[in-house]
Coordinates of C-alpha atoms and ligand atoms in Angstrom, one line a residue:
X292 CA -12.2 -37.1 -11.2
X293 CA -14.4 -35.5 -8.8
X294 CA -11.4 -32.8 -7.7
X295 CA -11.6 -32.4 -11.8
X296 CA -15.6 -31.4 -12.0
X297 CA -15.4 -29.2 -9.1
X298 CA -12.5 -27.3 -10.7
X299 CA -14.7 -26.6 -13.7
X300 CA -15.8 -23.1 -13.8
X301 CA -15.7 -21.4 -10.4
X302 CA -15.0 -18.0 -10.6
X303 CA -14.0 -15.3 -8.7
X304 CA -13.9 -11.3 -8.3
X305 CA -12.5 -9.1 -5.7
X306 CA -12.5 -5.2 -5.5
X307 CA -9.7 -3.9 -3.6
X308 CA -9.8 -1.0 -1.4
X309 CA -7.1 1.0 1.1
X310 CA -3.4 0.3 1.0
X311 CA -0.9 -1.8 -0.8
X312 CA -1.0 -3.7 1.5
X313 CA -4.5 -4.6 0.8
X314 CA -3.2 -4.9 -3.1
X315 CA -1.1 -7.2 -1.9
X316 CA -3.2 -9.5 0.2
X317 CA -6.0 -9.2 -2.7
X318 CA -3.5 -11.1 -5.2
X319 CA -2.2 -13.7 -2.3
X320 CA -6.0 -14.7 -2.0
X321 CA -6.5 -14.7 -5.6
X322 CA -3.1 -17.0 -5.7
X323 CA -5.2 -19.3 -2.9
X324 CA -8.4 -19.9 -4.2
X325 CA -6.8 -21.0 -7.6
X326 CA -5.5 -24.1 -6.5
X327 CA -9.3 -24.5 -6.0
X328 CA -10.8 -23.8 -9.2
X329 CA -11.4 -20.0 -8.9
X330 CA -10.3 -18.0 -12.0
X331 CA -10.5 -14.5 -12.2
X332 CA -14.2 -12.8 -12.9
X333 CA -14.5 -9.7 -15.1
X334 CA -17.2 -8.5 -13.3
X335 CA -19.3 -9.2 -9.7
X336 CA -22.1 -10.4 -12.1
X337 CA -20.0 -13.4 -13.5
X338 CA -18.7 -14.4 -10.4
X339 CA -19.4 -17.1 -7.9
X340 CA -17.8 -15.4 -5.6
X341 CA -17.1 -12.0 -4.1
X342 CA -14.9 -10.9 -2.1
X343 CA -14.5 -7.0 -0.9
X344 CA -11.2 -6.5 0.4
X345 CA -12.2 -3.3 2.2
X346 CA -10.5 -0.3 3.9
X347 CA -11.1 1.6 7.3
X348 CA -9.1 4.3 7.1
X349 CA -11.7 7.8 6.9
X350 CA -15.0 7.4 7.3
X351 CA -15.4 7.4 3.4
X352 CA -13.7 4.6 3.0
X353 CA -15.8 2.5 4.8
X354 CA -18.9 3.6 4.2
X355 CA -18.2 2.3 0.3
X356 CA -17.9 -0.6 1.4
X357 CA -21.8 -0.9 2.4
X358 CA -22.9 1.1 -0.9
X359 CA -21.0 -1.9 -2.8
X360 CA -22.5 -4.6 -0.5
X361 CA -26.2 -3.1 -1.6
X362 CA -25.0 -3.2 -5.0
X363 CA -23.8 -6.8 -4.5
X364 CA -27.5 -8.3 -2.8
X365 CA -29.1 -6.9 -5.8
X366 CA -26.7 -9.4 -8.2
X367 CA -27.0 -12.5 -5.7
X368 CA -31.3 -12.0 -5.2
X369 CA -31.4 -12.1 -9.2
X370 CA -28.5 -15.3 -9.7
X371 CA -30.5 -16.6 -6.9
X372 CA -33.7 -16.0 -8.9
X373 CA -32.4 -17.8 -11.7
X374 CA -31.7 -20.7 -10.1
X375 CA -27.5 -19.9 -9.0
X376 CA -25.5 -18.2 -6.3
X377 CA -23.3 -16.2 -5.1
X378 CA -21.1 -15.9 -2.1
X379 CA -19.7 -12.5 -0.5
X380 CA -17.0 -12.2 1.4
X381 CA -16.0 -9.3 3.0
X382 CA -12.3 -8.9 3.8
X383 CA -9.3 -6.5 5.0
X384 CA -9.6 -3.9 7.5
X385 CA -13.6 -3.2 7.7
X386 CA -13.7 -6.9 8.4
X387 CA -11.6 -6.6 11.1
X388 CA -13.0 -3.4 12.6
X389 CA -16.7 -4.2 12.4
X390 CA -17.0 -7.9 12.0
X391 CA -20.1 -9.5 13.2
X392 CA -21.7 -5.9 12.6
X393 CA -21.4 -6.1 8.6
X394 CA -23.3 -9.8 9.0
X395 CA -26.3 -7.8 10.9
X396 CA -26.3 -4.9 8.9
X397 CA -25.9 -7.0 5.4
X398 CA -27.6 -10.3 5.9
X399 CA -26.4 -11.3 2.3
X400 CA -22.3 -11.5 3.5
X401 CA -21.7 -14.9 3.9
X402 CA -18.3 -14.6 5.3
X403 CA -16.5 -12.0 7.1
X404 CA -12.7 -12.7 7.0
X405 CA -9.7 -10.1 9.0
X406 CA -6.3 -9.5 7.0
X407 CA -4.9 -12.1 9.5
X408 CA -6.7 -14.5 9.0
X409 CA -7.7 -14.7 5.0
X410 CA -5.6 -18.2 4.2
X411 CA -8.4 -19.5 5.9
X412 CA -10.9 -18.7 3.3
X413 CA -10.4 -22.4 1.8
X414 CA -11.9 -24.2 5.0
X415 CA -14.1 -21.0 5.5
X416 CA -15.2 -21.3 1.4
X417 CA -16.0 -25.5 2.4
X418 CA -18.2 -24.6 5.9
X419 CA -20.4 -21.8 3.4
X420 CA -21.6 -24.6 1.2
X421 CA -22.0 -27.5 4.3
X422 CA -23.9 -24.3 6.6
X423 CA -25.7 -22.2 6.4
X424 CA -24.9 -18.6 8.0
X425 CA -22.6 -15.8 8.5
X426 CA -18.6 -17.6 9.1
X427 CA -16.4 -14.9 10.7
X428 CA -12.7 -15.3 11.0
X429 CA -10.1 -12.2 12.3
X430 CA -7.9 -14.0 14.6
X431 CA -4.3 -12.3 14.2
X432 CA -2.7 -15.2 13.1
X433 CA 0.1 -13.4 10.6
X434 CA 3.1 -16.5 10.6
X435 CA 0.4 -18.9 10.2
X436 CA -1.1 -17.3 7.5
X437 CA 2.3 -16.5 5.5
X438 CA 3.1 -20.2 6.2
X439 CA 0.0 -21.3 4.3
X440 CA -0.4 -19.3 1.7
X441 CA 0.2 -20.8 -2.1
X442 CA 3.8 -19.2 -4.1
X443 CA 3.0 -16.0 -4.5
X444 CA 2.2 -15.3 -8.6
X445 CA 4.0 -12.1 -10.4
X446 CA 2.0 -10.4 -12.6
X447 CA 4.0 -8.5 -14.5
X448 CA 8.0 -6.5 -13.7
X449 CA 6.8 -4.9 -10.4
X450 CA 5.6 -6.5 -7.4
X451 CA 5.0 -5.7 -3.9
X452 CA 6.2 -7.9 -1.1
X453 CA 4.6 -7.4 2.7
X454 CA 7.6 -7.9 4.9
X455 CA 6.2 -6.3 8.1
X456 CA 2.6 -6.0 9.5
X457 CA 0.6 -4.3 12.1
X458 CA 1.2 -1.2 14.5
X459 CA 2.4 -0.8 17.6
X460 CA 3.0 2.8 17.2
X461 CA -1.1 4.1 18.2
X462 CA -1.5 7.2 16.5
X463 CA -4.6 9.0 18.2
X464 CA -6.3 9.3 14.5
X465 CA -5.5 6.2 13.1
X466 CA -7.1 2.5 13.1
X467 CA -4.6 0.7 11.8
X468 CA -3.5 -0.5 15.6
X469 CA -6.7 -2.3 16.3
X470 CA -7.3 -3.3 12.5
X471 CA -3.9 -4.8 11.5
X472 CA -2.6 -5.6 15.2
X473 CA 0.6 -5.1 16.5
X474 CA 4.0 -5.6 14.7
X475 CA 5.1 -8.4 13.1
X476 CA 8.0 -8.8 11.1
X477 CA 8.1 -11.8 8.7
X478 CA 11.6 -14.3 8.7
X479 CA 14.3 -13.0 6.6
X480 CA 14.8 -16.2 4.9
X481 CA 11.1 -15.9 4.0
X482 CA 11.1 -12.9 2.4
X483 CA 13.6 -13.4 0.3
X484 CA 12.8 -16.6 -0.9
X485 CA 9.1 -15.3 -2.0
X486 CA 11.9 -12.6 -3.7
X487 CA 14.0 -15.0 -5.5
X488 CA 10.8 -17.1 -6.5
X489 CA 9.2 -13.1 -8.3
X490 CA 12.5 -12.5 -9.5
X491 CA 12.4 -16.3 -10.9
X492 CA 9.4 -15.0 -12.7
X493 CA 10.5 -12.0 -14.0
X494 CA 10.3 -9.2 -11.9
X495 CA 12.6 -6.2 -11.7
X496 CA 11.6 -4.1 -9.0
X497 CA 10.0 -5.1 -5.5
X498 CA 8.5 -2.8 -2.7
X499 CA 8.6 -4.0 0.1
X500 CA 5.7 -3.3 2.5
X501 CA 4.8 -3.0 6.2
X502 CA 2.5 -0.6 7.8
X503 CA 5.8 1.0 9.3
X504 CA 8.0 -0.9 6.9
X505 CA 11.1 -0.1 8.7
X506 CA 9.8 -1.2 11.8
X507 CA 11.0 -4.5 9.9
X508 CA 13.7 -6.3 12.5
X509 CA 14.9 -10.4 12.2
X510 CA 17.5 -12.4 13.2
X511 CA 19.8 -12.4 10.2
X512 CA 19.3 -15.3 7.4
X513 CA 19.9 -18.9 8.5
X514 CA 23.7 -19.5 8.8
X515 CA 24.8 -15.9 9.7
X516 CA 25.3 -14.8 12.9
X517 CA 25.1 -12.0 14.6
X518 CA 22.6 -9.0 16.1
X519 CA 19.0 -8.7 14.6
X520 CA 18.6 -7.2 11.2
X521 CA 17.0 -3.8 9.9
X522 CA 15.4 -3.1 6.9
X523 CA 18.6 -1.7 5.5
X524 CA 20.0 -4.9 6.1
X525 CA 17.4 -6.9 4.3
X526 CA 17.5 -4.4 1.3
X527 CA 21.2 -5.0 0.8
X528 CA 20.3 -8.7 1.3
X529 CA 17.6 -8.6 -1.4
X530 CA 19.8 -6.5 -3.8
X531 CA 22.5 -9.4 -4.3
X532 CA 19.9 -11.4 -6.1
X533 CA 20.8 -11.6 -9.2
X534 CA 18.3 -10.2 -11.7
X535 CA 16.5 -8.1 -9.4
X536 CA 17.0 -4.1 -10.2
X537 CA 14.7 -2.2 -7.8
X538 CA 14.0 -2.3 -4.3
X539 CA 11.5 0.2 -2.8
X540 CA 9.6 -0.1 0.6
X541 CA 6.4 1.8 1.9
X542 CA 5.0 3.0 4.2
X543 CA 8.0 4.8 7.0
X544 CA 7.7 6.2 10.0
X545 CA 10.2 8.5 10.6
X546 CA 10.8 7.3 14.3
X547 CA 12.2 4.2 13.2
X548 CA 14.5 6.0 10.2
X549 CA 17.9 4.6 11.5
X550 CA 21.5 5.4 10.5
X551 CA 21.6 1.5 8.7
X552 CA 18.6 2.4 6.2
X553 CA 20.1 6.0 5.6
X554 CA 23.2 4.8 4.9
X555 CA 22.3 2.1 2.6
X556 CA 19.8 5.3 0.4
X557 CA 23.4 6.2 -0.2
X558 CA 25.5 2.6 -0.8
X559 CA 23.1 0.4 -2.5
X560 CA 22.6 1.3 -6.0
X561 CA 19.6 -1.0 -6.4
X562 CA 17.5 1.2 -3.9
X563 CA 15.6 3.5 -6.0
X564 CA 15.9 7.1 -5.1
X565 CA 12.8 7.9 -3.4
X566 CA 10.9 7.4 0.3
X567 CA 7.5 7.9 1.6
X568 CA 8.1 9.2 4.8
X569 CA 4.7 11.0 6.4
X570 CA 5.0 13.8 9.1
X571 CA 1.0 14.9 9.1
X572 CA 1.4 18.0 10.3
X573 CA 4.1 20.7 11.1
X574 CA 2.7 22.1 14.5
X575 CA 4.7 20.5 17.7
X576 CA 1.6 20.7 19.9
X577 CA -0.4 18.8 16.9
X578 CA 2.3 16.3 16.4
X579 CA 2.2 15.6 20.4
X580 CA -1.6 15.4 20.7
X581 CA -1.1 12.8 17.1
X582 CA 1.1 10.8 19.2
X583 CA 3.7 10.7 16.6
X584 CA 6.3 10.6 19.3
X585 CA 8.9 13.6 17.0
X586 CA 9.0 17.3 16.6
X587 CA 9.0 19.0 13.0
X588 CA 12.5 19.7 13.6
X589 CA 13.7 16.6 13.8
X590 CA 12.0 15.5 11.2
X591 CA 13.5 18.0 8.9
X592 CA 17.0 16.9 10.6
X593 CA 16.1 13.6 9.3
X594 CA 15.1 14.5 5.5
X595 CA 18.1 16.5 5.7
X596 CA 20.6 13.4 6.9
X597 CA 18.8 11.4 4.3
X598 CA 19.2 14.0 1.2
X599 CA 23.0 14.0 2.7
X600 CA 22.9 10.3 2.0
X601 CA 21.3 10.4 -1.6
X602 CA 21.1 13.9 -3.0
X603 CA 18.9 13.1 -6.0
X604 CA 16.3 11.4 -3.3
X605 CA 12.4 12.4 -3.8
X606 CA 10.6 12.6 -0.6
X607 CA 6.9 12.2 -0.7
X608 CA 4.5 13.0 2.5
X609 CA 0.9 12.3 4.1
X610 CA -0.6 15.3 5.8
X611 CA -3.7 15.1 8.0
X612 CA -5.6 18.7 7.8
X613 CA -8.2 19.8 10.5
X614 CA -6.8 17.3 13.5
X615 CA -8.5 18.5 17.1
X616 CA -7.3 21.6 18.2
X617 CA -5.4 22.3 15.0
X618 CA -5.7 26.4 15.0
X619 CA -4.8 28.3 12.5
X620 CA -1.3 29.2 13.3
X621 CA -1.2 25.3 13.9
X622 CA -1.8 25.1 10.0
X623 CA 0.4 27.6 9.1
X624 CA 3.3 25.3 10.6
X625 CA 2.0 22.4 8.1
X626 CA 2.3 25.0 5.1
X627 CA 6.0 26.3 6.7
X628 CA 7.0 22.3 6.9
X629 CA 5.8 21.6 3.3
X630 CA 7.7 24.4 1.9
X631 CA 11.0 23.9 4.2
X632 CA 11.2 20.2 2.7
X633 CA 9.8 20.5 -0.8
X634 CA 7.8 17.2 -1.7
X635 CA 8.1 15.3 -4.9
X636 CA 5.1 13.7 -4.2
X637 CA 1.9 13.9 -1.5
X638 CA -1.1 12.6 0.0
X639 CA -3.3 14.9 2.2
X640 CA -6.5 14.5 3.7
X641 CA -9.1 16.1 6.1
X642 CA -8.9 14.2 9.4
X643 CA -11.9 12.3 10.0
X644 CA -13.2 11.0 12.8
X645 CA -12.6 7.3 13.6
X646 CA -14.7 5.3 16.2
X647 CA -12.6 4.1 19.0
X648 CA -9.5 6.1 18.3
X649 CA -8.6 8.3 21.0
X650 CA -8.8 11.1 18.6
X651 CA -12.2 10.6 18.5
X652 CA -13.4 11.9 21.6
X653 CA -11.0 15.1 22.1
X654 CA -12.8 18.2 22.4
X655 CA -12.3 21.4 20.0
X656 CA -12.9 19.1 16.7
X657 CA -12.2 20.9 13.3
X658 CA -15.3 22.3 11.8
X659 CA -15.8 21.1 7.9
X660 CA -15.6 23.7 6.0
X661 CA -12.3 24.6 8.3
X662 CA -10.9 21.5 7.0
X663 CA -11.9 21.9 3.3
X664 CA -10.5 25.2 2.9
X665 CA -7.3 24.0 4.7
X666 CA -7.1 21.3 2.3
X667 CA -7.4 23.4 -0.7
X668 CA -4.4 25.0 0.6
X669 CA -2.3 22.7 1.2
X670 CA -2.8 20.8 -2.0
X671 CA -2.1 23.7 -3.9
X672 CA 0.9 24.0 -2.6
X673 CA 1.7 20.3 -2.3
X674 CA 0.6 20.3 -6.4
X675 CA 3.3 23.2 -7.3
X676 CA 6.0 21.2 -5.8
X677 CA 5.1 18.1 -7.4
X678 CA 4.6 19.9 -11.1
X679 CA 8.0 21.6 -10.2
X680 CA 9.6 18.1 -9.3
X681 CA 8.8 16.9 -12.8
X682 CA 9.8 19.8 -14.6
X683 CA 13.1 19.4 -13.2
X684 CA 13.2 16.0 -15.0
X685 CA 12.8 17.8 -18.5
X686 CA 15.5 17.2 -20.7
X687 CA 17.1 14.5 -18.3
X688 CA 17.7 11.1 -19.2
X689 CA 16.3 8.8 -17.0
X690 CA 16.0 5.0 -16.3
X691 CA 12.5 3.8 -17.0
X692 CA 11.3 0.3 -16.3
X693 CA 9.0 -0.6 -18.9
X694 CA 5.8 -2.0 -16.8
X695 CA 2.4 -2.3 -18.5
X696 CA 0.8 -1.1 -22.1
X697 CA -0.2 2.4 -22.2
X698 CA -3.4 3.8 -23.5
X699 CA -2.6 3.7 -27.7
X700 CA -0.7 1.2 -29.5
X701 CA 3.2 1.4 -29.4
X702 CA 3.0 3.0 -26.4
X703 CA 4.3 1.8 -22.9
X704 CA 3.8 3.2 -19.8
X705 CA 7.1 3.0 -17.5
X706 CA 8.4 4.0 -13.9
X707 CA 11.1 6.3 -12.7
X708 CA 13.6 6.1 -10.4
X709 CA 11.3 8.5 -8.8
X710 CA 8.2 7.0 -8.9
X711 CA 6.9 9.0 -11.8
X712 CA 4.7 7.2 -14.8
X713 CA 6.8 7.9 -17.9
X714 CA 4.8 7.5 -21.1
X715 CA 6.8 6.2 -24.0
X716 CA 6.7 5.2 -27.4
X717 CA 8.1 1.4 -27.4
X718 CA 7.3 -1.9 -28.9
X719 CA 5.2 -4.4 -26.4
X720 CA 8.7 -6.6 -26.8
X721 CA 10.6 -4.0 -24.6
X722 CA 8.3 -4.7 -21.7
X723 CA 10.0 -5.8 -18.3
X724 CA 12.9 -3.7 -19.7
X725 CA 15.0 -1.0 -17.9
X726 CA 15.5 1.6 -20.8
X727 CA 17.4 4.7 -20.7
X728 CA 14.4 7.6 -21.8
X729 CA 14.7 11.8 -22.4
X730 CA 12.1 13.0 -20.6
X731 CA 10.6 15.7 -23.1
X732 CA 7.1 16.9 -21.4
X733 CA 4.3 16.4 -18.6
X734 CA 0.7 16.0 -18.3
X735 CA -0.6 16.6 -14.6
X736 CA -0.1 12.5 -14.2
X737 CA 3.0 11.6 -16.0
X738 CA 5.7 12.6 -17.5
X739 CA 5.9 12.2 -21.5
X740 CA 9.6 10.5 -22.6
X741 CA 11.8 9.1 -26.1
X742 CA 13.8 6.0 -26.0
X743 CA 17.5 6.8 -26.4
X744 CA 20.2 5.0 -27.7
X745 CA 22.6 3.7 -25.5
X746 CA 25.4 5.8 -26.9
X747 CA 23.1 8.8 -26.7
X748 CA 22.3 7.8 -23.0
X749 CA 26.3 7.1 -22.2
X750 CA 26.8 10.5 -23.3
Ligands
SAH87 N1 1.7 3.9 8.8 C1 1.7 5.0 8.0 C2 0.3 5.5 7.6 C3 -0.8 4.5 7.4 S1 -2.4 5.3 7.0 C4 2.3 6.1 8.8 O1 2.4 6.1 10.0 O2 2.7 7.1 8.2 C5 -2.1 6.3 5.7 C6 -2.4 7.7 5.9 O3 -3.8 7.9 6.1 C7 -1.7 8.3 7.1 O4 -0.4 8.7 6.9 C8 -2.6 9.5 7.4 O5 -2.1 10.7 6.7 C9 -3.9 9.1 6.8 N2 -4.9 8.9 7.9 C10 -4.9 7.9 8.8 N3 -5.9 8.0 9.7 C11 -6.6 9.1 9.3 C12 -7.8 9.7 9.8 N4 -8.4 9.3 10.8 N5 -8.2 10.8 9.1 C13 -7.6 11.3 8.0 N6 -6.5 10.7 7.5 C14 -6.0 9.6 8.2
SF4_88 FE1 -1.5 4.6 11.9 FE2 0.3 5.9 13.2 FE3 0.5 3.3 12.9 FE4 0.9 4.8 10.8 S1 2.1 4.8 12.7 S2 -0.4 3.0 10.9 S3 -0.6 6.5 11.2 S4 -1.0 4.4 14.1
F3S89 FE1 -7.0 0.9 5.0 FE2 -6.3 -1.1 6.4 FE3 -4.6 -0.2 4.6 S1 -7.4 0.6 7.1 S2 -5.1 2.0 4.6 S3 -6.6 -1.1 4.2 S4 -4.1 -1.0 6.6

């Protein structure tokens, strides 16, 4: 009875910044309080609690993170007002970076909580209302955690699945190191029973994700013997699940691109023709001082192995512009690598400055406007091979797994094999559907398709 009352009601809302993998940890703590009484809040101002699941990438990212936490006092002084409450938590990489800061520096944050250590918001949620105080938790603690955390919900055809965690691979720009800790690769019988259990509920396509996904290595499942397995192992374990269509994985690093996952781009039908793989710049004497531990040649070596594997693949790329030291002629080399590979797809970004990365402190740092105009560059070029990507699509007939309700009635909005958003006319019964589609036209975002008929699309 009592369990019953303090069910009633709750609610919860939490804004997700960053990565995937933050998606993904935002839905597993969603999945956790629920067994608690917490349903999903529209809005911050219906909630009784908050949780920010926050990103510390660039500079940008985190500093959003405090404009929402004004925002956010300003909704808890008035419920407060009124007689209520609210709790904020802030969770994710900000957490993790600047933890007992955020308490000083936003005295209305009631609990700070690492991406390590969030299936402990429960016991954390139970100390808020005995204590008063700020409750601060970012031990790495990422078996425990996936050990404790509730069956993960689908919520819809797609899903993402974190297989792998953490860096060990120190980038001079990058936070993720100290933020996520080092690599972790979760049990192979693990992931795919939390595969076979979203696949139980109706999904079609997975991604699996790791902050260098294919860093992924574990002993084979329970029962079969033999060496440690790579992620092109696991995929081709994954894809014998019956029911299950797509397998993707993000994010790559191309040092740990081996001959098993190349090879099984071009064996295993289920793995969808497409990889993230970032290089960040084309100059050798950037790449070095980035730590990246690769040259530009062999990175275009290893796009051109992989395209040997699966012709048809789309690559897609991050690019840091304006690193230290990055001259002009070291630009130049990021333009000559973008147009030696030809990206489907891209994300690019002015480097910026992250406290207690080595990067940080190097002398000869870009000026702004250096990096703006260096960005406007490269996107433009990075945008003309993406709009000539698509247009190579027109007329083709491609696979397009129905996923969510598009703008107007009778329309769906679907994926490629490629990643692209298709927009189709379909009724809302087709949805979760793989349907063969012509794809007749694009708009900057998506590419515009027709349902075929399966003798049309056998043709
Ligand atoms: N593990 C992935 C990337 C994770 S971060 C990899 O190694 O490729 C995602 C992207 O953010 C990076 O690829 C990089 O392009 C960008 N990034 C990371 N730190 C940055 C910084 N300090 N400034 C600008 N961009 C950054
Ligand atoms: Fe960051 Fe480099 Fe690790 Fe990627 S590989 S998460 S860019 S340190
Ligand atoms: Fe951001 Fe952390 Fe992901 S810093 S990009 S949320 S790993």
């Amino acid at each position: 009875m009592t369990q019953e009352r303090q069910k009633q009601g709750k609610s919860v809302f939490i804004r997700t910044y960053g990565c995937q993998m933050n998606v993904y940890d935002s839905e597993r703590m969603a999945g956790l309080l629920k067994p608690l009484g917490y349903e999903a809040a529209a809005k911050p101002e219906d909630a009784d609690l908050v949780i920010l699941n926050t990103c510390h990438i660039r500079e940008k990212a985190a500093e959003k993170v405090y404009s929402e936490l004004g925002r956010l006092k300003k909704i808890k002084t008035a419920k407060q007002k009124n007689g209520g409450d609210m709790a904020i938590a802030v969770a994710g990489c900000v957490a993790q970076a600047e933890g007992a800061e955020i308490t000083a520096r936003a005295p209305q944050v009631d609990m700070v909580v690492g991406p390590q250590a969030y299936h402990r918001l429960p016991e954390m949620l139970a100390r808020t209302a005995r204590e008063r105080g700020d409750i601060l938790e970012t031990d790495f603690a990422v078996e425990e955690k996936f050990d404790r955390l509730a069956e993960h919900k689908a919520d819809g055809p797609t899903a993402f699945l974190t297989v792998q965690e953490g860096c060990d691979k120190f980038c001079t720009f990058c936070v993720v190191p100290y933020t996520r800790g080092p690599e972790v690769s979760r049990p192979t019988d693990a992931i795919a029973a939390e595969a076979r259990s979203l696949v139980v509920q109706g999904v079609k396509e997975i991604t699996l994700l790791g902050q260098n996904v294919n860093a992924w290595r574990a002993r084979p499942p329970v029962g079969v013997v033999g060496d440690a397995w790579g992620l092109g192992e696991l995929c081709r374990h994954l894809a014998k699940i019956d029911g299950l269509e797509r397998i993707r994985f993000t994010t790559s690093h191309p040092r740990d691109m081996d001959n098993g996952l190349i090879a099984a781009f071009a064996e295993e039908e289920k793995l969808m023709p497409y990889l993230h793989l970032p290089v960040q710049s084309g100059s050798d004497k950037i790449l070095k001082a980035m730590n990246r531990g690769h040259t530009a040649a062999a990175y275009i070596d290893q796009i051109a192995k992989i395209r040997a594997a699966r012709p048809d693949i789309a690559i897609s790329g991050d690019f840091i512009v304006g690193f230290p030291g990055e001259t002009a002629e070291d630009f130049e080399a990021t333009l000559a690598i973008v147009e030696e590979i030809n990206y489907a797809s891209a994300y690019s970004f002015k480097y910026s400055r992250r406290p207690g990365t080595p990067g940080a402190a190097m002398p000869k740092q870009v000026a702004e406007a250096e990096k703006d105009e260096r960005l406007a560059r490269l996107q433009a070029l990075l945008e003309a091979q993406r709009s000539d990507f698509n247009k190579a699509q027109m007329g083709r007939i491609l696979p397009v797994l129905l996923e969510k309700p598009g703008r107007h009635v009778g329309q769906l909005i679907g994926r490629s094999p490629y990643l692209q958003s298709v927009h189709v006319e379909a009724p809302l019964s087709m949805l979760g559907s793989i349907a063969p589609v012509r794809i007749v036209g694009q708009t900057p975002n998506a590419l515009a398709g027709e349902r075929v008929t399966k003798g049309e699309a056998a043709a």
